[in-house]
Amino acid sequence: MDIQLINIGFGNIVSASRVIAIVSPESAPIKRIITDARDRGQLIDATYGRRTRAVIVTDSSHIILSAIQPETVAHRFVVSKNGSE
């Protein structure tokens, strides 16, 4: 079984098979999801102190914050799935 990894910025990598959604953090429901994950201890902040630009939801209910744009993460996800990288 081949594990595909996605770079989410600053050398941080997530497993592509565990990603459910890549969303923008601007809406109130997403902000609530982030707060709930922080309270449950399932928030992973990979922004290195920078502004959160993408929120990655995993199948294990972990929420990952990234400082790169959701479109960039999605593009890396698609490129990795196609085997071009």
PDB file of C-alpha atoms in Angstrom:
ATOM      1  CA  MET A   1       0.000   0.000   0.000  1.00  0.00           C
ATOM      2  CA  ASP A   2       1.383   3.356  -1.069  1.00  0.00           C
ATOM      3  CA  ILE A   3       1.042   6.231   1.421  1.00  0.00           C
ATOM      4  CA  GLN A   4       0.682   9.648  -0.195  1.00  0.00           C
ATOM      5  CA  LEU A   5       1.759  12.673   1.816  1.00  0.00           C
ATOM      6  CA  ILE A   6       0.776  16.311   1.276  1.00  0.00           C
ATOM      7  CA  ASN A   7       2.997  19.248   2.264  1.00  0.00           C
ATOM      8  CA  ILE A   8       0.872  21.790   4.170  1.00  0.00           C
ATOM      9  CA  GLY A   9       3.671  24.319   4.645  1.00  0.00           C
ATOM     10  CA  PHE A  10       6.808  24.817   6.733  1.00  0.00           C
ATOM     11  CA  GLY A  11       7.830  21.180   6.312  1.00  0.00           C
ATOM     12  CA  ASN A  12       4.592  19.838   7.793  1.00  0.00           C
ATOM     13  CA  ILE A  13       3.045  16.867   6.038  1.00  0.00           C
ATOM     14  CA  VAL A  14      -0.308  15.072   6.316  1.00  0.00           C
ATOM     15  CA  SER A  15      -1.510  11.776   4.932  1.00  0.00           C
ATOM     16  CA  ALA A  16      -3.650  12.375   1.836  1.00  0.00           C
ATOM     17  CA  SER A  17      -5.859   9.380   2.571  1.00  0.00           C
ATOM     18  CA  ARG A  18      -6.958  10.874   5.926  1.00  0.00           C
ATOM     19  CA  VAL A  19      -8.072  14.268   4.561  1.00  0.00           C
ATOM     20  CA  ILE A  20     -11.825  14.823   4.316  1.00  0.00           C
ATOM     21  CA  ALA A  21     -11.998  18.560   3.590  1.00  0.00           C
ATOM     22  CA  ILE A  22      -9.823  21.623   3.004  1.00  0.00           C
ATOM     23  CA  VAL A  23     -11.740  24.807   3.832  1.00  0.00           C
ATOM     24  CA  SER A  24     -11.244  28.501   4.464  1.00  0.00           C
ATOM     25  CA  PRO A  25     -11.342  29.604   8.130  1.00  0.00           C
ATOM     26  CA  GLU A  26     -13.489  32.691   7.509  1.00  0.00           C
ATOM     27  CA  SER A  27     -17.011  31.416   8.239  1.00  0.00           C
ATOM     28  CA  ALA A  28     -18.560  31.209  11.704  1.00  0.00           C
ATOM     29  CA  PRO A  29     -19.224  27.423  11.519  1.00  0.00           C
ATOM     30  CA  ILE A  30     -15.565  26.733  10.712  1.00  0.00           C
ATOM     31  CA  LYS A  31     -14.460  29.000  13.571  1.00  0.00           C
ATOM     32  CA  ARG A  32     -16.761  26.960  15.848  1.00  0.00           C
ATOM     33  CA  ILE A  33     -15.219  23.714  14.582  1.00  0.00           C
ATOM     34  CA  ILE A  34     -11.748  25.089  15.379  1.00  0.00           C
ATOM     35  CA  THR A  35     -12.814  26.124  18.902  1.00  0.00           C
ATOM     36  CA  ASP A  36     -14.450  22.743  19.552  1.00  0.00           C
ATOM     37  CA  ALA A  37     -11.345  20.879  18.340  1.00  0.00           C
ATOM     38  CA  ARG A  38      -9.147  23.044  20.596  1.00  0.00           C
ATOM     39  CA  ASP A  39     -11.378  22.164  23.573  1.00  0.00           C
ATOM     40  CA  ARG A  40     -11.240  18.427  22.722  1.00  0.00           C
ATOM     41  CA  GLY A  41      -7.464  18.505  22.259  1.00  0.00           C
ATOM     42  CA  GLN A  42      -7.731  17.575  18.583  1.00  0.00           C
ATOM     43  CA  LEU A  43      -6.436  20.810  17.056  1.00  0.00           C
ATOM     44  CA  ILE A  44      -3.072  20.787  15.286  1.00  0.00           C
ATOM     45  CA  ASP A  45      -1.699  24.268  14.615  1.00  0.00           C
ATOM     46  CA  ALA A  46       0.840  24.095  11.773  1.00  0.00           C
ATOM     47  CA  THR A  47       0.835  27.847  11.073  1.00  0.00           C
ATOM     48  CA  TYR A  48       4.041  28.690  12.964  1.00  0.00           C
ATOM     49  CA  GLY A  49       2.399  31.842  14.303  1.00  0.00           C
ATOM     50  CA  ARG A  50       1.200  33.063  10.952  1.00  0.00           C
ATOM     51  CA  ARG A  51      -2.367  33.764   9.904  1.00  0.00           C
ATOM     52  CA  THR A  52      -4.535  30.673   9.366  1.00  0.00           C
ATOM     53  CA  ARG A  53      -5.527  30.417   5.720  1.00  0.00           C
ATOM     54  CA  ALA A  54      -6.639  26.790   5.410  1.00  0.00           C
ATOM     55  CA  VAL A  55      -8.384  24.409   7.765  1.00  0.00           C
ATOM     56  CA  ILE A  56      -7.909  20.706   7.060  1.00  0.00           C
ATOM     57  CA  VAL A  57     -10.461  18.253   8.449  1.00  0.00           C
ATOM     58  CA  THR A  58      -9.365  14.620   8.847  1.00  0.00           C
ATOM     59  CA  ASP A  59     -11.330  11.402   9.196  1.00  0.00           C
ATOM     60  CA  SER A  60     -10.147  11.097  12.819  1.00  0.00           C
ATOM     61  CA  SER A  61     -11.879  14.412  13.700  1.00  0.00           C
ATOM     62  CA  HIS A  62      -8.540  16.195  13.986  1.00  0.00           C
ATOM     63  CA  ILE A  63      -8.482  19.759  12.691  1.00  0.00           C
ATOM     64  CA  ILE A  64      -5.230  21.021  11.166  1.00  0.00           C
ATOM     65  CA  LEU A  65      -4.534  24.720  10.668  1.00  0.00           C
ATOM     66  CA  SER A  66      -2.243  25.742   7.800  1.00  0.00           C
ATOM     67  CA  ALA A  67      -0.797  29.105   6.782  1.00  0.00           C
ATOM     68  CA  ILE A  68      -1.064  28.391   3.050  1.00  0.00           C
ATOM     69  CA  GLN A  69      -4.139  28.966   0.877  1.00  0.00           C
ATOM     70  CA  PRO A  70      -6.748  26.169   0.571  1.00  0.00           C
ATOM     71  CA  GLU A  71      -6.322  26.261  -3.218  1.00  0.00           C
ATOM     72  CA  THR A  72      -2.592  25.603  -2.852  1.00  0.00           C
ATOM     73  CA  VAL A  73      -3.175  22.657  -0.518  1.00  0.00           C
ATOM     74  CA  ALA A  74      -5.856  21.289  -2.857  1.00  0.00           C
ATOM     75  CA  HIS A  75      -3.539  21.648  -5.856  1.00  0.00           C
ATOM     76  CA  ARG A  76      -0.802  19.712  -4.043  1.00  0.00           C
ATOM     77  CA  PHE A  77      -3.393  17.088  -3.140  1.00  0.00           C
ATOM     78  CA  VAL A  78      -4.499  16.680  -6.780  1.00  0.00           C
ATOM     79  CA  VAL A  79      -0.928  16.629  -8.112  1.00  0.00           C
ATOM     80  CA  SER A  80       0.028  13.987  -5.555  1.00  0.00           C
ATOM     81  CA  LYS A  81      -3.024  11.855  -6.395  1.00  0.00           C
ATOM     82  CA  ASN A  82      -2.161  11.950 -10.118  1.00  0.00           C
ATOM     83  CA  GLY A  83       1.370  10.816  -9.377  1.00  0.00           C
ATOM     84  CA  SER A  84       3.011  13.804 -11.060  1.00  0.00           C
ATOM     85  CA  GLU A  85       5.105  14.597  -8.011  1.00  0.00           C
TER      86      GLU A  85
END
